């Protein structure tokens, strides 16, 4: 019952004022060093929308984890861009989504990043079906400690 109640309460909450900071901006400010890593490194595909950034101190390297949303109609162009920009290996269908191994890159100051492009669960079995899928995501981890 609690999740339904929480959803109902959120639905009735007043709208934020037009100049209120976005959820992503608030979260990025709450975690020092968190933010739009792809924009900061000059590797952001124009179709990618920064969603949020969180700290994950329990994982090796204590990464800061940034998420991006990619409209499915733009997924192939973003994949092409990331293949060139960071050496991403093209996505393959695995089980019920499209994904692949993480690409690693280093920025000009020597910070290490790991990047994944993936789809949510989708029935799309062929790349030509991507435009009808839900939005894809890019996950970028910036490591705050040596791995």
PDB file of C-alpha atoms in Angstrom, residues 13-90:
ATOM      1  CA  UNK A  13       1.889  17.805  -4.806  1.00  0.00           C
ATOM      2  CA  UNK A  14       2.001  21.354  -6.156  1.00  0.00           C
ATOM      3  CA  UNK A  15       4.083  21.943  -9.249  1.00  0.00           C
ATOM      4  CA  UNK A  16       7.565  23.368  -8.709  1.00  0.00           C
ATOM      5  CA  UNK A  17       8.029  27.015  -9.658  1.00  0.00           C
ATOM      6  CA  UNK A  18       9.461  27.494 -13.177  1.00  0.00           C
ATOM      7  CA  UNK A  19      12.831  28.671 -11.825  1.00  0.00           C
ATOM      8  CA  UNK A  20      13.205  25.750  -9.387  1.00  0.00           C
ATOM      9  CA  UNK A  21      16.355  23.664  -9.911  1.00  0.00           C
ATOM     10  CA  UNK A  22      15.871  20.319 -11.614  1.00  0.00           C
ATOM     11  CA  UNK A  23      16.207  17.080  -9.665  1.00  0.00           C
ATOM     12  CA  UNK A  24      19.452  16.368 -11.540  1.00  0.00           C
ATOM     13  CA  UNK A  25      20.899  19.759 -10.597  1.00  0.00           C
ATOM     14  CA  UNK A  26      20.000  19.299  -6.924  1.00  0.00           C
ATOM     15  CA  UNK A  27      21.530  15.814  -6.815  1.00  0.00           C
ATOM     16  CA  UNK A  28      24.680  16.956  -8.599  1.00  0.00           C
ATOM     17  CA  UNK A  29      25.108  19.762  -6.062  1.00  0.00           C
ATOM     18  CA  UNK A  30      24.543  17.355  -3.164  1.00  0.00           C
ATOM     19  CA  UNK A  31      27.488  15.140  -4.155  1.00  0.00           C
ATOM     20  CA  UNK A  32      30.788  17.010  -4.544  1.00  0.00           C
ATOM     21  CA  UNK A  33      32.379  16.242  -7.901  1.00  0.00           C
ATOM     22  CA  UNK A  34      29.172  14.819  -9.356  1.00  0.00           C
ATOM     23  CA  UNK A  35      27.820  16.223 -12.581  1.00  0.00           C
ATOM     24  CA  UNK A  36      27.579  15.932 -16.337  1.00  0.00           C
ATOM     25  CA  UNK A  37      30.865  14.077 -16.942  1.00  0.00           C
ATOM     26  CA  UNK A  38      30.358  13.720 -20.682  1.00  0.00           C
ATOM     27  CA  UNK A  39      29.914  17.476 -21.143  1.00  0.00           C
ATOM     28  CA  UNK A  40      32.890  18.176 -18.873  1.00  0.00           C
ATOM     29  CA  UNK A  41      35.138  15.866 -20.913  1.00  0.00           C
ATOM     30  CA  UNK A  42      33.842  17.033 -24.301  1.00  0.00           C
ATOM     31  CA  UNK A  43      32.431  13.570 -25.084  1.00  0.00           C
ATOM     32  CA  UNK A  44      28.699  14.193 -24.759  1.00  0.00           C
ATOM     33  CA  UNK A  45      26.549  13.175 -27.721  1.00  0.00           C
ATOM     34  CA  UNK A  46      24.185  16.040 -28.569  1.00  0.00           C
ATOM     35  CA  UNK A  47      21.162  13.703 -28.250  1.00  0.00           C
ATOM     36  CA  UNK A  48      22.015  12.627 -24.678  1.00  0.00           C
ATOM     37  CA  UNK A  49      20.147  14.260 -21.798  1.00  0.00           C
ATOM     38  CA  UNK A  50      21.893  14.350 -18.403  1.00  0.00           C
ATOM     39  CA  UNK A  51      19.527  12.807 -15.821  1.00  0.00           C
ATOM     40  CA  UNK A  52      21.369  12.653 -12.507  1.00  0.00           C
ATOM     41  CA  UNK A  53      24.577  11.836 -10.682  1.00  0.00           C
ATOM     42  CA  UNK A  54      24.986   9.883  -7.449  1.00  0.00           C
ATOM     43  CA  UNK A  55      27.832   8.614  -5.307  1.00  0.00           C
ATOM     44  CA  UNK A  56      28.393   4.864  -4.963  1.00  0.00           C
ATOM     45  CA  UNK A  57      31.021   4.609  -2.185  1.00  0.00           C
ATOM     46  CA  UNK A  58      30.408   0.877  -1.647  1.00  0.00           C
ATOM     47  CA  UNK A  59      31.844  -0.065  -5.057  1.00  0.00           C
ATOM     48  CA  UNK A  60      35.499  -0.491  -5.956  1.00  0.00           C
ATOM     49  CA  UNK A  61      36.995   2.851  -6.966  1.00  0.00           C
ATOM     50  CA  UNK A  62      34.181   4.687  -5.097  1.00  0.00           C
ATOM     51  CA  UNK A  63      32.643   5.941  -8.336  1.00  0.00           C
ATOM     52  CA  UNK A  64      30.386   8.866  -8.952  1.00  0.00           C
ATOM     53  CA  UNK A  65      27.690   7.529 -11.286  1.00  0.00           C
ATOM     54  CA  UNK A  66      26.076   9.793 -13.921  1.00  0.00           C
ATOM     55  CA  UNK A  67      23.045   8.707 -15.962  1.00  0.00           C
ATOM     56  CA  UNK A  68      21.869  10.024 -19.313  1.00  0.00           C
ATOM     57  CA  UNK A  69      18.701   9.393 -21.320  1.00  0.00           C
ATOM     58  CA  UNK A  70      18.848   8.835 -25.074  1.00  0.00           C
ATOM     59  CA  UNK A  71      15.670   8.835 -27.190  1.00  0.00           C
ATOM     60  CA  UNK A  72      15.486   5.436 -28.890  1.00  0.00           C
ATOM     61  CA  UNK A  73      15.221   7.110 -32.312  1.00  0.00           C
ATOM     62  CA  UNK A  74      18.718   8.550 -31.663  1.00  0.00           C
ATOM     63  CA  UNK A  75      20.302   5.421 -30.139  1.00  0.00           C
ATOM     64  CA  UNK A  76      22.127   4.352 -33.324  1.00  0.00           C
ATOM     65  CA  UNK A  77      23.612   7.848 -33.830  1.00  0.00           C
ATOM     66  CA  UNK A  78      24.697   7.990 -30.180  1.00  0.00           C
ATOM     67  CA  UNK A  79      26.247   4.535 -30.488  1.00  0.00           C
ATOM     68  CA  UNK A  80      28.207   5.704 -33.569  1.00  0.00           C
ATOM     69  CA  UNK A  81      29.355   8.818 -31.711  1.00  0.00           C
ATOM     70  CA  UNK A  82      30.523   6.864 -28.644  1.00  0.00           C
ATOM     71  CA  UNK A  83      32.337   4.276 -30.784  1.00  0.00           C
ATOM     72  CA  UNK A  84      34.460   7.169 -32.099  1.00  0.00           C
ATOM     73  CA  UNK A  85      34.662   9.271 -28.912  1.00  0.00           C
ATOM     74  CA  UNK A  86      35.484   6.607 -26.304  1.00  0.00           C
ATOM     75  CA  UNK A  87      36.005   3.325 -28.163  1.00  0.00           C
ATOM     76  CA  UNK A  88      32.637   1.828 -27.259  1.00  0.00           C
ATOM     77  CA  UNK A  89      32.079  -1.636 -28.720  1.00  0.00           C
ATOM     78  CA  UNK A  90      28.823  -1.865 -30.687  1.00  0.00           C
TER      79      UNK A  90
END
